[in-house]
Amino acid sequence: MKYERLIVVRWNAIHFLLTIARLQGALVLTSDQQFAQLQKDITLICNTSDSIWSVQFEKDKNYVGRCTPFGCEPSNATKFIGIRNTEPAGYNVFSLTITDFKVNDAGYYTCFSSYITEPISGKHITYAVNITSVTLTPKANPISVIENTPQIFQCLTSICRPKANVIWYLGSEQLTSATVSSPSQDVTASTLYYTLQRKHQNMNIHCQGSNGGQLRTSDKFLINVLYGPSHL
């Protein structure tokens, strides 16, 4: 198992999480980011009660390192260093910083007491993926619809983490009646149910998606409204 310059460092943890660890006599593993950025750092924080003085870190059940009052025992001393922070009253803090995060650094990380099997706390760590595209269906230009008949449109994003927010437009008007679902863990599908009228003739419809980075826009399709003859 290869690790890229793993460093265990001191960290000031979020106060309420430390309080939980103290009161429950447990461990709480958190991270300073929801998703790691490739080639950048992410820090995991193991907050424990003061009765737990030694912890072990693992990734996918593979040993990463251990810290005790007598020092730290990393699996590879050239890649990470262990420090136990005992300054906070009533709890201990241990943290694992993964630097220059690579794809193969993703996995399920745990921290637990070195001398008893329980308690244990874990967190899945993976990396962010920028959205690259959004696709609008039906895929036709123009899109022919029947006047005053509900129509279904769908906007599907590329794989991205975190999930994307999707916005719909008819001409220059933003539409807010869409529903959102996730057909897979890292894909967002937004479905729009909309009843078109003659006034929408030759307007274009499109959707936009973003997950915190660049905004992506679908193809813009013209609306062709079909209607019967007028009755005098």
Short mmCIF file of C-alpha atoms in Angstrom, two decimals:
data_model
loop_
_atom_site.label_atom_id
_atom_site.label_comp_id
_atom_site.label_asym_id
_atom_site.label_seq_id
_atom_site.Cartn_x
_atom_site.Cartn_y
_atom_site.Cartn_z
CA MET A 1 0.00 0.00 0.00
CA LYS A 2 1.60 3.26 -1.15
CA TYR A 3 1.08 6.55 0.69
CA GLU A 4 2.12 9.96 -0.54
CA ARG A 5 3.81 11.98 2.21
CA LEU A 6 1.32 11.37 5.00
CA ILE A 7 1.77 13.63 8.00
CA VAL A 8 0.03 13.42 11.35
CA VAL A 9 -0.12 16.95 12.78
CA ARG A 10 -1.72 18.89 15.62
CA TRP A 11 -5.14 20.35 14.83
CA ASN A 12 -7.64 22.62 16.56
CA ALA A 13 -10.86 20.59 16.20
CA ILE A 14 -14.40 21.93 16.11
CA HIS A 15 -15.53 22.52 19.67
CA PHE A 16 -18.85 20.69 19.63
CA LEU A 17 -17.29 17.54 18.14
CA LEU A 18 -14.69 17.55 20.86
CA THR A 19 -17.45 17.91 23.44
CA ILE A 20 -19.22 14.85 22.01
CA ALA A 21 -16.04 12.81 22.22
CA ARG A 22 -15.48 13.91 25.80
CA LEU A 23 -18.99 13.18 27.03
CA GLN A 24 -19.41 9.86 25.27
CA GLY A 25 -15.92 8.52 25.92
CA ALA A 26 -15.74 7.84 22.21
CA LEU A 27 -13.82 8.77 19.10
CA VAL A 28 -15.08 11.10 16.39
CA LEU A 29 -13.24 11.16 13.06
CA THR A 30 -13.84 14.28 10.96
CA SER A 31 -12.11 16.07 8.08
CA ASP A 32 -11.42 19.68 7.22
CA GLN A 33 -12.97 19.31 3.74
CA GLN A 34 -15.95 17.43 2.33
CA PHE A 35 -13.84 16.21 -0.59
CA ALA A 36 -10.10 16.22 -1.17
CA GLN A 37 -8.64 18.23 -4.03
CA LEU A 38 -6.18 16.26 -6.14
CA GLN A 39 -2.55 17.33 -5.59
CA LYS A 40 -3.60 19.23 -2.45
CA ASP A 41 -3.87 18.41 1.26
CA ILE A 42 -6.71 17.13 3.40
CA THR A 43 -6.63 16.64 7.17
CA LEU A 44 -8.47 13.99 9.19
CA ILE A 45 -9.03 14.78 12.87
CA CYS A 46 -9.51 12.04 15.48
CA ASN A 47 -11.09 13.56 18.61
CA THR A 48 -11.09 11.33 21.68
CA SER A 49 -11.96 11.45 25.37
CA ASP A 50 -9.06 11.91 27.77
CA SER A 51 -9.36 8.24 28.77
CA ILE A 52 -8.09 7.25 25.32
CA TRP A 53 -4.39 8.03 25.23
CA SER A 54 -3.33 5.95 22.23
CA VAL A 55 -4.90 5.71 18.77
CA GLN A 56 -4.28 3.90 15.53
CA PHE A 57 -5.13 5.11 12.01
CA GLU A 58 -6.01 2.70 9.21
CA LYS A 59 -7.05 3.03 5.56
CA ASP A 60 -9.20 0.22 4.20
CA LYS A 61 -8.08 -1.88 7.21
CA ASN A 62 -4.41 -1.32 6.38
CA TYR A 63 -2.16 0.14 9.09
CA VAL A 64 -1.18 3.79 8.66
CA GLY A 65 0.21 4.79 12.04
CA ARG A 66 -0.12 4.67 15.83
CA CYS A 67 0.50 7.27 18.53
CA THR A 68 1.04 6.59 22.25
CA PRO A 69 2.39 8.71 25.14
CA PHE A 70 5.82 7.28 24.29
CA GLY A 71 5.81 8.44 20.69
CA CYS A 72 4.39 7.59 17.30
CA GLU A 73 5.01 4.52 15.17
CA PRO A 74 4.30 5.30 11.52
CA SER A 75 4.32 2.58 8.89
CA ASN A 76 6.87 4.70 7.01
CA ALA A 77 8.68 7.36 9.03
CA THR A 78 9.74 9.27 5.91
CA LYS A 79 6.14 9.81 4.81
CA PHE A 80 4.25 10.81 7.99
CA ILE A 81 4.88 11.96 11.53
CA GLY A 82 2.63 11.42 14.56
CA ILE A 83 1.87 13.98 17.28
CA ARG A 84 -0.53 13.58 20.17
CA ASN A 85 -2.13 16.84 21.33
CA THR A 86 -2.98 16.66 25.05
CA GLU A 87 -3.30 20.40 25.72
CA PRO A 88 -7.15 20.58 25.59
CA ALA A 89 -8.64 19.75 29.00
CA GLY A 90 -10.83 16.66 28.96
CA TYR A 91 -10.01 15.27 25.53
CA ASN A 92 -7.17 14.36 23.17
CA VAL A 93 -6.74 15.29 19.52
CA PHE A 94 -4.90 13.33 16.83
CA SER A 95 -4.88 14.28 13.17
CA LEU A 96 -3.76 12.80 9.88
CA THR A 97 -2.85 15.12 7.00
CA ILE A 98 -2.64 13.53 3.58
CA THR A 99 -0.57 15.78 1.36
CA ASP A 100 -0.52 15.85 -2.44
CA PHE A 101 -3.70 13.74 -2.52
CA LYS A 102 -3.71 11.12 -5.29
CA VAL A 103 -6.57 9.03 -6.68
CA ASN A 104 -5.30 5.92 -4.87
CA ASP A 105 -5.37 7.78 -1.55
CA ALA A 106 -9.17 7.57 -1.59
CA GLY A 107 -10.63 5.03 0.80
CA TYR A 108 -12.23 4.37 4.17
CA TYR A 109 -10.12 5.81 7.00
CA THR A 110 -10.62 4.87 10.65
CA CYS A 111 -9.19 5.80 14.01
CA PHE A 112 -9.56 3.67 17.13
CA SER A 113 -7.96 3.00 20.46
CA SER A 114 -4.70 1.09 20.16
CA TYR A 115 -5.37 -1.04 23.25
CA ILE A 116 -9.09 -1.91 22.91
CA THR A 117 -11.16 -2.85 19.87
CA GLU A 118 -13.95 -0.37 20.67
CA PRO A 119 -14.85 2.43 20.11
CA ILE A 120 -14.02 3.05 16.46
CA SER A 121 -14.85 5.91 14.08
CA GLY A 122 -14.49 6.00 10.31
CA LYS A 123 -14.98 8.26 7.33
CA HIS A 124 -14.84 7.64 3.59
CA ILE A 125 -12.44 10.07 1.95
CA THR A 126 -12.55 10.68 -1.78
CA TYR A 127 -11.66 13.47 -4.17
CA ALA A 128 -13.65 16.22 -5.86
CA VAL A 129 -14.58 15.90 -9.55
CA ASN A 130 -15.52 19.01 -11.54
CA ILE A 131 -18.66 18.94 -13.66
CA THR A 132 -17.85 18.72 -17.39
CA SER A 133 -21.23 18.70 -19.13
CA VAL A 134 -25.01 18.87 -18.84
CA THR A 135 -27.30 17.17 -21.35
CA LEU A 136 -30.86 18.28 -22.13
CA THR A 137 -33.53 15.86 -23.38
CA PRO A 138 -35.51 15.55 -25.55
CA LYS A 139 -32.57 16.15 -27.83
CA ALA A 140 -34.21 17.81 -30.83
CA ASN A 141 -34.13 21.24 -32.41
CA PRO A 142 -36.78 22.43 -32.53
CA ILE A 143 -38.65 20.58 -29.79
CA SER A 144 -42.27 20.27 -30.94
CA VAL A 145 -44.89 20.39 -28.18
CA ILE A 146 -48.68 20.57 -28.08
CA GLU A 147 -50.20 23.73 -26.70
CA ASN A 148 -51.49 23.48 -23.09
CA THR A 149 -50.19 19.91 -22.74
CA PRO A 150 -47.69 19.15 -19.94
CA GLN A 151 -44.23 18.30 -21.27
CA ILE A 152 -41.32 16.55 -19.61
CA PHE A 153 -37.75 17.82 -19.98
CA GLN A 154 -34.67 16.38 -18.26
CA CYS A 155 -31.21 17.74 -17.58
CA LEU A 156 -28.51 15.17 -16.76
CA THR A 157 -25.07 16.13 -15.45
CA SER A 158 -21.77 14.41 -15.95
CA ILE A 159 -20.25 12.55 -12.99
CA CYS A 160 -19.18 15.15 -10.44
CA ARG A 161 -18.44 15.50 -6.72
CA PRO A 162 -20.00 17.26 -4.91
CA LYS A 163 -23.35 16.93 -6.66
CA ALA A 164 -24.31 19.74 -9.00
CA ASN A 165 -27.04 22.36 -8.73
CA VAL A 166 -29.15 22.63 -11.90
CA ILE A 167 -31.01 25.74 -13.11
CA TRP A 168 -33.57 25.86 -15.95
CA TYR A 169 -34.27 28.72 -18.37
CA LEU A 170 -37.04 29.34 -20.88
CA GLY A 171 -35.85 32.30 -22.90
CA SER A 172 -34.42 34.64 -20.24
CA GLU A 173 -36.85 33.49 -17.53
CA GLN A 174 -35.56 31.18 -14.79
CA LEU A 175 -37.90 28.27 -14.07
CA THR A 176 -38.19 26.95 -10.52
CA SER A 177 -40.62 24.02 -10.77
CA ALA A 178 -38.08 21.28 -11.54
CA THR A 179 -37.55 18.21 -9.36
CA VAL A 180 -34.12 16.72 -8.63
CA SER A 181 -33.05 13.09 -8.34
CA SER A 182 -29.81 11.10 -8.39
CA PRO A 183 -29.85 8.08 -10.73
CA SER A 184 -26.32 7.32 -9.53
CA GLN A 185 -24.26 8.53 -6.58
CA ASP A 186 -22.34 11.23 -8.46
CA VAL A 187 -24.83 12.22 -11.18
CA THR A 188 -27.65 14.76 -10.83
CA ALA A 189 -30.86 14.51 -12.87
CA SER A 190 -33.25 17.46 -12.89
CA THR A 191 -36.72 16.87 -14.36
CA LEU A 192 -38.93 19.76 -15.49
CA TYR A 193 -42.68 19.39 -16.00
CA TYR A 194 -43.91 22.41 -17.92
CA THR A 195 -47.02 23.38 -19.88
CA LEU A 196 -46.17 25.51 -22.91
CA GLN A 197 -48.44 27.99 -24.65
CA ARG A 198 -48.44 29.93 -27.91
CA LYS A 199 -46.57 32.81 -26.30
CA HIS A 200 -43.58 30.48 -25.91
CA GLN A 201 -43.27 29.96 -29.67
CA ASN A 202 -39.63 30.15 -30.86
CA MET A 203 -38.27 30.62 -27.33
CA ASN A 204 -35.29 28.49 -26.42
CA ILE A 205 -35.03 26.17 -23.43
CA HIS A 206 -31.81 25.12 -21.74
CA CYS A 207 -30.33 24.15 -18.37
CA GLN A 208 -27.14 25.01 -16.51
CA GLY A 209 -25.22 23.05 -13.90
CA SER A 210 -22.46 23.83 -11.43
CA ASN A 211 -20.84 22.03 -8.51
CA GLY A 212 -18.74 24.92 -7.25
CA GLY A 213 -16.47 25.30 -10.24
CA GLN A 214 -17.16 26.27 -13.82
CA LEU A 215 -20.79 26.73 -14.92
CA ARG A 216 -21.81 24.31 -17.68
CA THR A 217 -24.64 25.01 -20.13
CA SER A 218 -26.62 22.52 -22.20
CA ASP A 219 -27.56 22.95 -25.86
CA LYS A 220 -30.29 25.53 -26.41
CA PHE A 221 -33.30 24.15 -28.29
CA LEU A 222 -36.11 26.17 -29.85
CA ILE A 223 -39.70 25.50 -28.80
CA ASN A 224 -42.22 24.83 -31.58
CA VAL A 225 -45.75 25.06 -30.17
CA LEU A 226 -48.36 23.09 -32.11
CA TYR A 227 -51.98 24.19 -31.90
CA GLY A 228 -55.25 23.76 -33.79
CA PRO A 229 -57.16 26.36 -35.83
CA SER A 230 -58.72 29.27 -34.02
CA HIS A 231 -62.51 29.23 -33.54
CA LEU A 232 -64.39 32.48 -34.10
#
